[in-house]
Coordinates of C-alpha atoms in Angstrom, one line a residue:
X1 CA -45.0 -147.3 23.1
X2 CA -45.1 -143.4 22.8
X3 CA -41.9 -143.7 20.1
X4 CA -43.4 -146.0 18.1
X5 CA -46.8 -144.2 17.7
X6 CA -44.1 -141.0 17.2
X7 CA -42.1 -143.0 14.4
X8 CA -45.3 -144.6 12.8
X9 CA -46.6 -141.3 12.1
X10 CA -43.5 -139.7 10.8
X11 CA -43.0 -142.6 8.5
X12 CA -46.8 -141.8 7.0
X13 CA -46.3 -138.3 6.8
X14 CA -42.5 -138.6 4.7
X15 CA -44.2 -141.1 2.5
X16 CA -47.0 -138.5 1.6
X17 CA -44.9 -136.0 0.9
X18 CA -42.3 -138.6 -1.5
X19 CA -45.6 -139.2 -3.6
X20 CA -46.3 -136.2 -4.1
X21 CA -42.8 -135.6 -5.0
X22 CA -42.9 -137.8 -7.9
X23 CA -46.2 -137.2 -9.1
X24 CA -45.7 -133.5 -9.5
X25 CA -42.5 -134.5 -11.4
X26 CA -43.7 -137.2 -13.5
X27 CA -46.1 -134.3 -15.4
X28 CA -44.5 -133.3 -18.4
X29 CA -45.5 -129.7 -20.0
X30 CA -45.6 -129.5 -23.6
X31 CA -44.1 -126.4 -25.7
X32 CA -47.1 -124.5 -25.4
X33 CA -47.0 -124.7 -21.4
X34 CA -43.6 -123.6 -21.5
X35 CA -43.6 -120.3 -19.1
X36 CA -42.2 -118.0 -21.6
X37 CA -41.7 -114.9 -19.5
X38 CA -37.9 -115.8 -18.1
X39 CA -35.4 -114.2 -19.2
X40 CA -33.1 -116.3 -21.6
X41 CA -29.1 -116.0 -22.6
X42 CA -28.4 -116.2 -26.1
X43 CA -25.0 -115.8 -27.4
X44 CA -23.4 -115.0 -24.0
X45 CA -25.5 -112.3 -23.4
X46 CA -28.8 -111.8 -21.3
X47 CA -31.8 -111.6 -23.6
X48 CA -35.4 -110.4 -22.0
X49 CA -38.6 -112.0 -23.3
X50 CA -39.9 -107.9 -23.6
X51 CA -36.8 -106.5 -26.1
X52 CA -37.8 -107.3 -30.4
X53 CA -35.4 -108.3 -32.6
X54 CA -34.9 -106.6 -35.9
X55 CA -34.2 -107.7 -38.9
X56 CA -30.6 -106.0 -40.9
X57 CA -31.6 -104.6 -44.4
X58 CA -29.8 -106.2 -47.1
X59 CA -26.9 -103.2 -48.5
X60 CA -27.4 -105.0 -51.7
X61 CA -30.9 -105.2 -52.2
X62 CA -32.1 -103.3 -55.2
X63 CA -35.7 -104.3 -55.7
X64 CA -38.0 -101.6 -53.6
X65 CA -36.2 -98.7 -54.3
X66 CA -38.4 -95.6 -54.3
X67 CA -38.2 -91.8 -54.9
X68 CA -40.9 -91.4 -57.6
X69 CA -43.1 -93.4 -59.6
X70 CA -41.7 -96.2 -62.0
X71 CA -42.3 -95.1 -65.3
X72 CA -45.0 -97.1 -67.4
X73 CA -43.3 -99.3 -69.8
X74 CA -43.4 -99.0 -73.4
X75 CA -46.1 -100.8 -75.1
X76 CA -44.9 -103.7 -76.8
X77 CA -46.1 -103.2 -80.1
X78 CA -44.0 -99.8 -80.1
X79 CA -41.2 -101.5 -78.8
X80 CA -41.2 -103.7 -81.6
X81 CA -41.3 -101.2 -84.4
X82 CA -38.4 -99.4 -82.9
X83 CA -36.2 -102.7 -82.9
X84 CA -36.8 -103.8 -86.5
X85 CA -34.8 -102.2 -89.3
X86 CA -37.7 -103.1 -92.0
X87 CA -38.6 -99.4 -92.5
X88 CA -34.7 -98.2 -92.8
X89 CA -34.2 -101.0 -95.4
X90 CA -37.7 -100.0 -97.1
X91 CA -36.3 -96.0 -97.5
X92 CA -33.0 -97.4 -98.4
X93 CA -34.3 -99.3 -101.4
X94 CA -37.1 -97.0 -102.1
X95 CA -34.3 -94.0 -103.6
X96 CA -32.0 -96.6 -105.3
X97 CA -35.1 -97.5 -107.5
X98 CA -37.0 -93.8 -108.1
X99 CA -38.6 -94.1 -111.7
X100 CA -39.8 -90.6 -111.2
X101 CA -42.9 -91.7 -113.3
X102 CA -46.0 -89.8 -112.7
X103 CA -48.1 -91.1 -110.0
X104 CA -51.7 -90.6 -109.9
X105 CA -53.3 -89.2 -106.6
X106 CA -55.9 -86.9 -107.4
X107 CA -56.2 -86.1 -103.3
X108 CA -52.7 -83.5 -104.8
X109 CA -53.4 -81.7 -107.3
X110 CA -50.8 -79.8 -109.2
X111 CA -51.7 -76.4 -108.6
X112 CA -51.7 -76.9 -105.1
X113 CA -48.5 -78.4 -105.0
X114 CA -47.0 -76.0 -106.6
X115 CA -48.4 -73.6 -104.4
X116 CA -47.1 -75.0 -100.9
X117 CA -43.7 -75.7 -102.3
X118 CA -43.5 -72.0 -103.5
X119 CA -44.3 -71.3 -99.7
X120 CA -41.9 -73.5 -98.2
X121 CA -39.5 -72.8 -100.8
X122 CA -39.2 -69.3 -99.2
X123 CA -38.7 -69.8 -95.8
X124 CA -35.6 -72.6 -96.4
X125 CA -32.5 -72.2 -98.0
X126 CA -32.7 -75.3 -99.8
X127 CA -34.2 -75.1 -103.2
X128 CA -38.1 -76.1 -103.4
X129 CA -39.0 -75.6 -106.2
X130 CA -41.7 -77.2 -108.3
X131 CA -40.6 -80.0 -111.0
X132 CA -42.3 -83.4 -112.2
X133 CA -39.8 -85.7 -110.6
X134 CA -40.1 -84.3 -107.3
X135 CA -43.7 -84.7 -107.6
X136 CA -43.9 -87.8 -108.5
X137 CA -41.6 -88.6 -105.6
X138 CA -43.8 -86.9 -103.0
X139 CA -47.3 -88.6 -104.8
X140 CA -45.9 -92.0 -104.7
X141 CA -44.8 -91.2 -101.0
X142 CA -47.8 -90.0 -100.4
X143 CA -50.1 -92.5 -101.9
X144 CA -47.8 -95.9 -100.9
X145 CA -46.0 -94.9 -97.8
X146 CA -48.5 -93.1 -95.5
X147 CA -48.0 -95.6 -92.6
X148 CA -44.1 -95.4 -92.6
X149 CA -44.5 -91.4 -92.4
X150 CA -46.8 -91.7 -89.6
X151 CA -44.6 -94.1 -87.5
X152 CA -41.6 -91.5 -88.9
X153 CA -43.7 -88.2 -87.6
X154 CA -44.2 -90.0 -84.3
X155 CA -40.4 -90.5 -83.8
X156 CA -39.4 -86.8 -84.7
X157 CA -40.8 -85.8 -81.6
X158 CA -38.3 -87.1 -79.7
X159 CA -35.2 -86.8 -82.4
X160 CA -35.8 -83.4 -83.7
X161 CA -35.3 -81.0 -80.8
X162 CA -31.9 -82.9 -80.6
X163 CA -31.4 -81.9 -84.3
X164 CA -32.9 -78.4 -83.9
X165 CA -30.3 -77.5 -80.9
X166 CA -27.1 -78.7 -82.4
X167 CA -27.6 -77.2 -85.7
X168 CA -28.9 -74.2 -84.5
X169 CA -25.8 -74.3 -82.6
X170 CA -23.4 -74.7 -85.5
X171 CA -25.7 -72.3 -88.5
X172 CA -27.1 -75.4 -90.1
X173 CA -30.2 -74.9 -91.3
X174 CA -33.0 -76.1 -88.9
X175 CA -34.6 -78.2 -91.8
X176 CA -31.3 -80.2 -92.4
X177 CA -33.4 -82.9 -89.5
X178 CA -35.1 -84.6 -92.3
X179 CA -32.0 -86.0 -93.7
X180 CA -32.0 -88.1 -90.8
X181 CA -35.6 -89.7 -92.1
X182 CA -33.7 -90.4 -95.3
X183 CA -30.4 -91.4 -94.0
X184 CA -31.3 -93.8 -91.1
X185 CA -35.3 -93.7 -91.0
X186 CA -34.6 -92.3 -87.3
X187 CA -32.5 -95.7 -86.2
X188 CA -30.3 -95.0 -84.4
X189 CA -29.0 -98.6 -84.6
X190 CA -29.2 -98.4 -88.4
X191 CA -26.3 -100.4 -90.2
X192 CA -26.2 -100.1 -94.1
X193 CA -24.9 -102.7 -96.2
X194 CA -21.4 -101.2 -96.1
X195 CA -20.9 -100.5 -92.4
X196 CA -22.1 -96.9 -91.9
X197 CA -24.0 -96.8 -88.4
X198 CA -26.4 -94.7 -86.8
X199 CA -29.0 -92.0 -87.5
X200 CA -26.9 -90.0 -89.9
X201 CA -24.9 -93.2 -91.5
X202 CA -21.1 -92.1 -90.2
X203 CA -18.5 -94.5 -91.8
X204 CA -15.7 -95.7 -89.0
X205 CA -13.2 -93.3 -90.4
X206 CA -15.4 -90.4 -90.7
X207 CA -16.7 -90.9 -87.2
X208 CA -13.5 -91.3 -85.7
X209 CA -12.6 -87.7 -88.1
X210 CA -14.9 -86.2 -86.1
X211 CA -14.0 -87.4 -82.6
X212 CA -17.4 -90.4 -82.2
X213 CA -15.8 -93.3 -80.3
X214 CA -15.6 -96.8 -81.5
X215 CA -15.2 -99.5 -79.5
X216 CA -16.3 -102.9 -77.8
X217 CA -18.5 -101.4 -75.6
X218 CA -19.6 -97.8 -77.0
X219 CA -20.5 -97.0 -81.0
X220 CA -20.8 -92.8 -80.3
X221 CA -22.0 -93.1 -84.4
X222 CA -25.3 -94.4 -82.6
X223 CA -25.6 -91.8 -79.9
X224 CA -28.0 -88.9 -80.8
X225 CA -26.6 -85.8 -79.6
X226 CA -23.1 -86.5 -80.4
X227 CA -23.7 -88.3 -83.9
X228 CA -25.9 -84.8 -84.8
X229 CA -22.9 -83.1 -83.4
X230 CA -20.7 -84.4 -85.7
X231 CA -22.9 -84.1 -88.8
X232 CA -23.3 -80.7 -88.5
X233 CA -19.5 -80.4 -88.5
X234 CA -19.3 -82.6 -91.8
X235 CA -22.4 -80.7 -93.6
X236 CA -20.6 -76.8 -92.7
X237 CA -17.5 -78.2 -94.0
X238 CA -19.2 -79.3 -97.4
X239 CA -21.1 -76.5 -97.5
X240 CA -18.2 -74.4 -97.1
X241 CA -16.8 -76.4 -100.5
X242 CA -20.2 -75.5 -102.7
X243 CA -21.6 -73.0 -101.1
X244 CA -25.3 -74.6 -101.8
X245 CA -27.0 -76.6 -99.2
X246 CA -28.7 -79.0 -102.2
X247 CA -24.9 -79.3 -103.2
X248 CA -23.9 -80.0 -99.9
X249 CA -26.8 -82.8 -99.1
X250 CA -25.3 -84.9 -102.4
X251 CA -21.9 -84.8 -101.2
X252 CA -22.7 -85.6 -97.8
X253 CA -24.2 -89.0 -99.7
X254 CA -21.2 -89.5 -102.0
X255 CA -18.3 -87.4 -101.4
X256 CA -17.3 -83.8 -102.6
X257 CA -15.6 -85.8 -105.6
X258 CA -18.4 -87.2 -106.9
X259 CA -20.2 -84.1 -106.7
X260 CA -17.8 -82.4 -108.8
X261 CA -17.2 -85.0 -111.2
X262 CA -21.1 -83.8 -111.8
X263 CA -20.5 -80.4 -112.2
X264 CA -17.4 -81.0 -114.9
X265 CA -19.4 -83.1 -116.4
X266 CA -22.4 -81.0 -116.7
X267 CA -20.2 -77.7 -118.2
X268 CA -20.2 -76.2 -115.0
X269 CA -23.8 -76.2 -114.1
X270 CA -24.1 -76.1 -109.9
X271 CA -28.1 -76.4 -109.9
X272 CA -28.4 -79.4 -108.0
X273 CA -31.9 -80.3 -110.8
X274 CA -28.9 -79.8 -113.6
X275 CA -26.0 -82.0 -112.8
X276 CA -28.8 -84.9 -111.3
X277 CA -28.1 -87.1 -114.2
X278 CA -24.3 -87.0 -113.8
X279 CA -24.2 -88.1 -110.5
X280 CA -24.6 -91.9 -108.4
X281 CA -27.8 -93.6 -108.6
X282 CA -28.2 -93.4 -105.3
X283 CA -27.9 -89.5 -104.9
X284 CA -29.4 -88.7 -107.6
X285 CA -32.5 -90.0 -105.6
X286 CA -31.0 -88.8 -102.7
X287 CA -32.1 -84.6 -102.7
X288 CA -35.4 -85.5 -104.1
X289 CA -36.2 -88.2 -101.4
X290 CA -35.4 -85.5 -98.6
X291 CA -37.3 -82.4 -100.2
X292 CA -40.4 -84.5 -100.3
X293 CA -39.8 -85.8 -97.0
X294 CA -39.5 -82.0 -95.8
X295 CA -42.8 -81.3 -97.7
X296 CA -44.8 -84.6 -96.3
X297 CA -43.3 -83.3 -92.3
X298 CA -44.0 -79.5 -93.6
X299 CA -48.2 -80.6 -94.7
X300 CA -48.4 -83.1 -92.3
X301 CA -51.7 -82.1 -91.2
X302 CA -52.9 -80.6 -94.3
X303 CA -52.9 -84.6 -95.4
X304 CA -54.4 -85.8 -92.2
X305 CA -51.5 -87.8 -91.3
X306 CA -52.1 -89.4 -87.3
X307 CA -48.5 -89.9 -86.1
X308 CA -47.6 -92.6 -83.7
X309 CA -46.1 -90.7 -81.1
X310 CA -43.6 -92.1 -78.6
X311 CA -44.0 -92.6 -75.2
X312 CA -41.2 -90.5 -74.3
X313 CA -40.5 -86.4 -74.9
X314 CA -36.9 -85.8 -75.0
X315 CA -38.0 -83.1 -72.4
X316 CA -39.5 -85.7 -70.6
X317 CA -35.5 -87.7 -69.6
X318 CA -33.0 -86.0 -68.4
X319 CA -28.9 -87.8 -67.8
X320 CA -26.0 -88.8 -65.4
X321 CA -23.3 -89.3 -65.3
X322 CA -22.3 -92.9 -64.1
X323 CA -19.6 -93.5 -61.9
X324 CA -18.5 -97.1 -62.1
X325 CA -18.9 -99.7 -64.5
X326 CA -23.0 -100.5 -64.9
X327 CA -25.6 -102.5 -67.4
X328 CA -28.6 -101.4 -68.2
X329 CA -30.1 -104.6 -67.2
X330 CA -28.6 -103.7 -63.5
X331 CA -30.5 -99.9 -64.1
X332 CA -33.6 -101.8 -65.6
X333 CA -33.8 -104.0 -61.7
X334 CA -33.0 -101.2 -59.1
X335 CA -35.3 -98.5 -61.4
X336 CA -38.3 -100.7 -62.8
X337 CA -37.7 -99.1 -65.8
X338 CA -38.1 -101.6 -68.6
X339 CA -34.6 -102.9 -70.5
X340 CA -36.0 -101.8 -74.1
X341 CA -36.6 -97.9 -72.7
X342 CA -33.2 -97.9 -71.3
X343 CA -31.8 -99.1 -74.9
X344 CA -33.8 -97.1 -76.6
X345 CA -32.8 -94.0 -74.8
X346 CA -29.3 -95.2 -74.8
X347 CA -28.5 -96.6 -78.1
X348 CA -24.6 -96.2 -78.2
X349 CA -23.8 -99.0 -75.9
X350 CA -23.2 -101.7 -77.9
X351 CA -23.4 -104.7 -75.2
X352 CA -26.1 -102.9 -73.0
X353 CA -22.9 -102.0 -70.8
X354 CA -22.3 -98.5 -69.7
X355 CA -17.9 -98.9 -69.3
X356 CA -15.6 -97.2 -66.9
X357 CA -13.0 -95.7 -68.6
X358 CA -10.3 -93.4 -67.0
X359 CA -10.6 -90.0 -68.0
X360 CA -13.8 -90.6 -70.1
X361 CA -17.1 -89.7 -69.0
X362 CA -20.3 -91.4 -69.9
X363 CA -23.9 -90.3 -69.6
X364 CA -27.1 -92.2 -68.5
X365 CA -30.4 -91.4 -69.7
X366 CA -33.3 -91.7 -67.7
X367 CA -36.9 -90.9 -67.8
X368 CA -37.4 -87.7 -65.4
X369 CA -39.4 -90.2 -62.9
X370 CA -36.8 -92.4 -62.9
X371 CA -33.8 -89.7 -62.0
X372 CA -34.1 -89.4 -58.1
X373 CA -34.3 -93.1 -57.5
X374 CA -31.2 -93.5 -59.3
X375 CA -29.6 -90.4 -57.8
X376 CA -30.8 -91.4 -54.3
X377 CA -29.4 -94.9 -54.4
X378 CA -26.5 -94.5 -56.5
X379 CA -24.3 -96.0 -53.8
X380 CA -26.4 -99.2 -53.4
X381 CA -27.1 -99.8 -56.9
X382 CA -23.4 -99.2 -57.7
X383 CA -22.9 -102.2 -54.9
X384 CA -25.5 -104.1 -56.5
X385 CA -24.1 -103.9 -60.1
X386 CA -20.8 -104.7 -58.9
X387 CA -22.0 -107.4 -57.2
X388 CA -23.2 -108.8 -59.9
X389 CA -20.4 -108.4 -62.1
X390 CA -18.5 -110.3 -59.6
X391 CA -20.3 -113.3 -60.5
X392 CA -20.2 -113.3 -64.2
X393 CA -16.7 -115.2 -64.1
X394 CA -18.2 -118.2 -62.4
X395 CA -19.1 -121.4 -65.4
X396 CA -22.8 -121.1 -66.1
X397 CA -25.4 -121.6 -63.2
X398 CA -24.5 -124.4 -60.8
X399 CA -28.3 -124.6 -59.9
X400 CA -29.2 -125.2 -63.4
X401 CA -30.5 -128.4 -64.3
X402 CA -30.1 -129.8 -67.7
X403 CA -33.6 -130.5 -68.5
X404 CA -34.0 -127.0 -68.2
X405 CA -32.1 -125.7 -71.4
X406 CA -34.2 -125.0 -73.9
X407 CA -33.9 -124.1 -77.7
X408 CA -36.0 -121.8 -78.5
X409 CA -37.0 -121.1 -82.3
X410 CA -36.9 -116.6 -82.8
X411 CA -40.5 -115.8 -84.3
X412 CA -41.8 -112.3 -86.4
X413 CA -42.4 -109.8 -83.4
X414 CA -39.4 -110.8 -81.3
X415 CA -37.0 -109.3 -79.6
X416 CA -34.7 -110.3 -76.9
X417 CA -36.0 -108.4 -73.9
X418 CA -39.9 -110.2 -74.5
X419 CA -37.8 -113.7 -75.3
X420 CA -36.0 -112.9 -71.4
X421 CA -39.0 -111.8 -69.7
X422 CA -40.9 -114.8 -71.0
X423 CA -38.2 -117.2 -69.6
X424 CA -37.9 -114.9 -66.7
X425 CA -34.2 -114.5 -67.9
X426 CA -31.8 -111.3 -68.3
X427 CA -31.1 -110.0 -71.6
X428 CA -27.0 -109.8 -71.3
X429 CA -27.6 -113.2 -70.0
X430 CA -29.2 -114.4 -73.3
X431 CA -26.1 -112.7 -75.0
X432 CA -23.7 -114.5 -72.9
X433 CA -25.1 -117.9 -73.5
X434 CA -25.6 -117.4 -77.5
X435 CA -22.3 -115.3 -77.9
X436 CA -24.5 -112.1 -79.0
X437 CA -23.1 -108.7 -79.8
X438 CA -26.0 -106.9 -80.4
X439 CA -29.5 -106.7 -80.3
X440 CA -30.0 -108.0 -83.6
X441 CA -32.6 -111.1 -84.0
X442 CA -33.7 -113.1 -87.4
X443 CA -36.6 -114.7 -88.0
X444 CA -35.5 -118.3 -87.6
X445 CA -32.7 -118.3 -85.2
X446 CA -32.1 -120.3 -82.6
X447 CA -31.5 -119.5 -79.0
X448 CA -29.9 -121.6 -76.5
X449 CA -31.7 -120.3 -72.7
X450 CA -31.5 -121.8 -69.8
X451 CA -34.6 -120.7 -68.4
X452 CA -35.6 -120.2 -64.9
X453 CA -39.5 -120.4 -65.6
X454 CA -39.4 -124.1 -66.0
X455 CA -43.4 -124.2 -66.5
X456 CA -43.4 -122.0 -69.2
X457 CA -45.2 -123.7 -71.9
X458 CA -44.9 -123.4 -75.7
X459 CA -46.3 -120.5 -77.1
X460 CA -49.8 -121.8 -78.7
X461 CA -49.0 -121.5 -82.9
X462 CA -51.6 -119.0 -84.2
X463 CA -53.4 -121.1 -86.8
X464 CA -52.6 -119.8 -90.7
X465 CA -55.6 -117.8 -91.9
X466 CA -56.4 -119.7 -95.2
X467 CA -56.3 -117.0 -97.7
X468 CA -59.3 -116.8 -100.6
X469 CA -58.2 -115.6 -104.2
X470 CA -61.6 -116.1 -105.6
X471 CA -62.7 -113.3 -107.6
X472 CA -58.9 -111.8 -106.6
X473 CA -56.1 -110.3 -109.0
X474 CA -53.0 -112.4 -107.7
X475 CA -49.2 -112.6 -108.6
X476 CA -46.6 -115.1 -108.2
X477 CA -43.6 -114.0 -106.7
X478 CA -40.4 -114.0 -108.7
X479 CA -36.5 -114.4 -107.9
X480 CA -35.7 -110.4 -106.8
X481 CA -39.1 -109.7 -106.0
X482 CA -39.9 -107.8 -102.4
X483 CA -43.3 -106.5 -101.1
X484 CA -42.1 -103.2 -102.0
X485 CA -41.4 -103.8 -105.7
X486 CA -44.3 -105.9 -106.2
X487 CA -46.6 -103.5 -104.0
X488 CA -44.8 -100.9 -107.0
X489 CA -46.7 -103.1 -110.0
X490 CA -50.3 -102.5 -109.3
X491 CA -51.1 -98.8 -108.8
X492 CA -53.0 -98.1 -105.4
X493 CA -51.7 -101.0 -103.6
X494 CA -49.4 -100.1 -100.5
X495 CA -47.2 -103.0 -98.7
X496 CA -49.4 -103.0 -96.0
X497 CA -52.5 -103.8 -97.6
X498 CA -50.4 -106.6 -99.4
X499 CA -49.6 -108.0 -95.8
X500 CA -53.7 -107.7 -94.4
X501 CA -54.7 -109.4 -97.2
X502 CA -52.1 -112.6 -97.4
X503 CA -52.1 -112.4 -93.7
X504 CA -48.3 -111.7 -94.0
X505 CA -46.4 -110.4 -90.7
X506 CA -42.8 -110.5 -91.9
X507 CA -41.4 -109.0 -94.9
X508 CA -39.4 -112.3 -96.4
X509 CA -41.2 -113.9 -99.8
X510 CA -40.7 -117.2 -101.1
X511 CA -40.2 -117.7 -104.6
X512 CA -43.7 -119.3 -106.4
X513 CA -45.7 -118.3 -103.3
X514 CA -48.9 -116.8 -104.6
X515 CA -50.1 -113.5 -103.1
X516 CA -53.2 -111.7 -103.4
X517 CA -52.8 -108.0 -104.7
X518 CA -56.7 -106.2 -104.6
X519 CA -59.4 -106.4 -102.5

């Protein structure tokens, strides 16, 4: 009797205990009960709960570099005027057509002309002196191209000290800069109609004469300092021919043999005022265009001229040398300095590509604030450029769809670094899909981009502003006929006020098209 009691309660008491069992297993704890302060093996190897993991820097990445302060970006409107070749075209026509008639602009009068040019005319070895064409030429600058001058004045400060060393450097006179106003309006991507480049207009053979390299990637005719360089090499060798710095100017427009073909045909004459007539159209414009230049830069202030200035000192940027193969669009990225201040300061390459070449050497410039980030990180953004040069033999993007190509219609006011910002695109990769060469854009011109902003909408057309003639002197425009020439017609009308009043942003006319010319 005494077992079975024993065995009844031993049955009770495992039973108890299997219950529990299973009830205590049955619970199940959700992620959030999990008791997270065991240690754990990852990868083979013991991992405590207490030890961080920390993220590896990407080598490659480019896009919070820092030393200094980006520099601001150039205001758009600036960047616009330095891109457009209106105002080189405008000079270019402007001494091919010199009437020399006498221009009325009674804020001049002829006493005081004659006055100031007796006083520049003794501090310069050119010759200043007073006649009627030249003032005619300086009036009708005066009076119908006061806002080109002040867009001019506002680049010379960054040109001229360029000028001002190297000729100092080589006994040119320090006033020979202002041939650069006339030659290439201060473009240094200035292309005449017969394929002379830069600011002072080199041919390809001439350049090459005087050691400025050509080629895919680099045009040296467009670099500043070595262009200048090279002028002053050409003008001392002239001068060296005529011994007369007006002499010299002519012949640096069309040849020594021209200008001697002047003086035969003048009975030996070697006053520049004296063989004029003998000599090309276009020089005979040529010496009088840049002595009233000189004068307008000389009296700047005495004529209340407020210069544009630009939004870089040449004091203010500073070079280096690169060491591999780069683009400016891969600068641009690792130095958040905009793409159209990177061309700007560095006009001679061609593609936006900065070459390695061996036994060459090729500078960068930078703005100052710009300098130690590249410095600092030249190893990383060398990788990064590489690394992205790697890729550019792959067919276009994989990830592209094809509802995402666009064709986009080139507008007034464009250029290709706003078009690539606004499709959140790259500007070489704009040239790679259109087959570009240069920076070059025309009003009308179609784009292929397949653009990564795929809600950009279409810019919103700016209604036409409905022009009234009533009361208005007008003129139909003729076969020939440019805003210039016709601006020419009606004394006291500039181009620009022909543009504000026909609400006219380009400079293309069509023929018939009726314009308003007074207030």
């Amino acid at each position: 009797m005494l077992r079975v009691i024993v065995l009844f309660f031993c049955t009770i008491i495992f039973s108890a205990h299997l219950v529990a069992q299973v009830k205590t297993d049955s619970i199940v704890k959700t992620p959030s009960e999990v008791n997270r302060t065991e240690d754990a093996v990852l990868d083979g190897k013991l991992f405590k709960t207490e030890d961080k993991i920390h993220p590896i820097k990407d080598s490659l990445d480019v896009k919070n570099l820092s030393d200094l302060p980006e520099a601001a970006k150039l205001d758009e409107k600036w960047l616009e005027e330095l891109y457009n070749n209106s105002l080189f075209d405008t000079i270019y026509k402007s001494i091919a057509e010199m009437n020399y008639k006498p221009v009325d602009y009674p804020e001049l009068s002829t006493d005081t002309l004659k006055a100031r040019l007796e006083r520049l005319n003794a501090r310069t070895p050119f010759n200043v002196e007073y006649n009627e064409s030249l003032e005619s030429v300086i009036k009708s600058y005066l009076k119908h191209r006061r806002r080109s001058f002040e867009k001019l004045i506002g680049l010379s400060h960054f040109y001229f000290p360029m000028f001002e060393q190297e000729f100092a450097n080589h006994d040119i006179p320090l006033e020979m800069k202002y041939l650069a106003i006339v030659e290439s309006a201060l473009k240094p991507r200035a292309r005449s109609r017969v394929g002379a480049t830069g600011l002072w207009q080199f041919m390809y053979g001439t350049g090459k004469e005087h050691g400025l390299e050509v080629s895919s990637y680099v045009d040296d005719r467009s670099d500043p300092i070595k262009a200048t360089k090279a002028a002053a090499e050409y003008l001392n060798r002239v001068y060296s021919i005529f011994n007369d710095w007006d002499l010299a100017l002519a012949a640096y427009n069309s040849g020594p043999g021209n200008v001697n073909k002047a003086i035969r045909r003048s009975n030996g004459a070697t006053n520049y005022w004296n063989i004029r007539h003998n000599l090309p159209r276009e020089t005979a414009g040529y010496v009088p265009a840049f002595l009233a230049t000189m004068y307008i830069f000389e009296y700047a202030e005495e004529h209340g001229f407020k210069p544009e200035r630009p939004d870089y000192q040449l004091i203010e940027t500073d070079t280096v040398h690169v060491k591999q193969m780069i683009s400016l669009n891969h600068v641009s990225e690792a130095t958040g300095i905009n793409i159209e201040a990177l061309q700007f300061l560095n006009p001679a390459y061609k593609l936006d590509i900065i070459p390695k070449v061996e036994g060459k050497t090729y500078a960068l410039r930078l703005p100052r604030s710009a300098i130690g980030t590249f410095v600092t990180n030249e190893d990383r953004i060398y990788a990064f450029a590489n690394a992205e040069f790697n890729k550019r033999e792959k067919p276009l993007p994989e990830l592209i769809k094809a509802d995402s190509k666009i064709r986009y219609r080139v507008q007034s006011g464009d250029y290709l670094g706003k078009i690539a910002r606004k499709y959140g695109v790259r500007v070489s990769q704009l040239k790679q899909w259109n087959g570009l060469r240069s920076n070059s854009l025309k009003v009308g011109q179609r784009l292929t981009i397949f653009a990564k902003n795929h809600g950009v909408t279409k810019p919103v057309q700016k209604p036409k502003k409905v022009i009234n003639t009533a009361g208005k002197q007008v003129y139909k425009v003729e076969s020939g006929d440019s805003l210039w020439s016709i601006a020419q017609k009606f004394p006291g009308v500039s181009v620009d006020n022909i543009k504000d009043w026909n609400d006219i942003s380009g400079n293309k006319l069509k023929i018939g098209m009726t314009l308003v010319v007074s207030k």
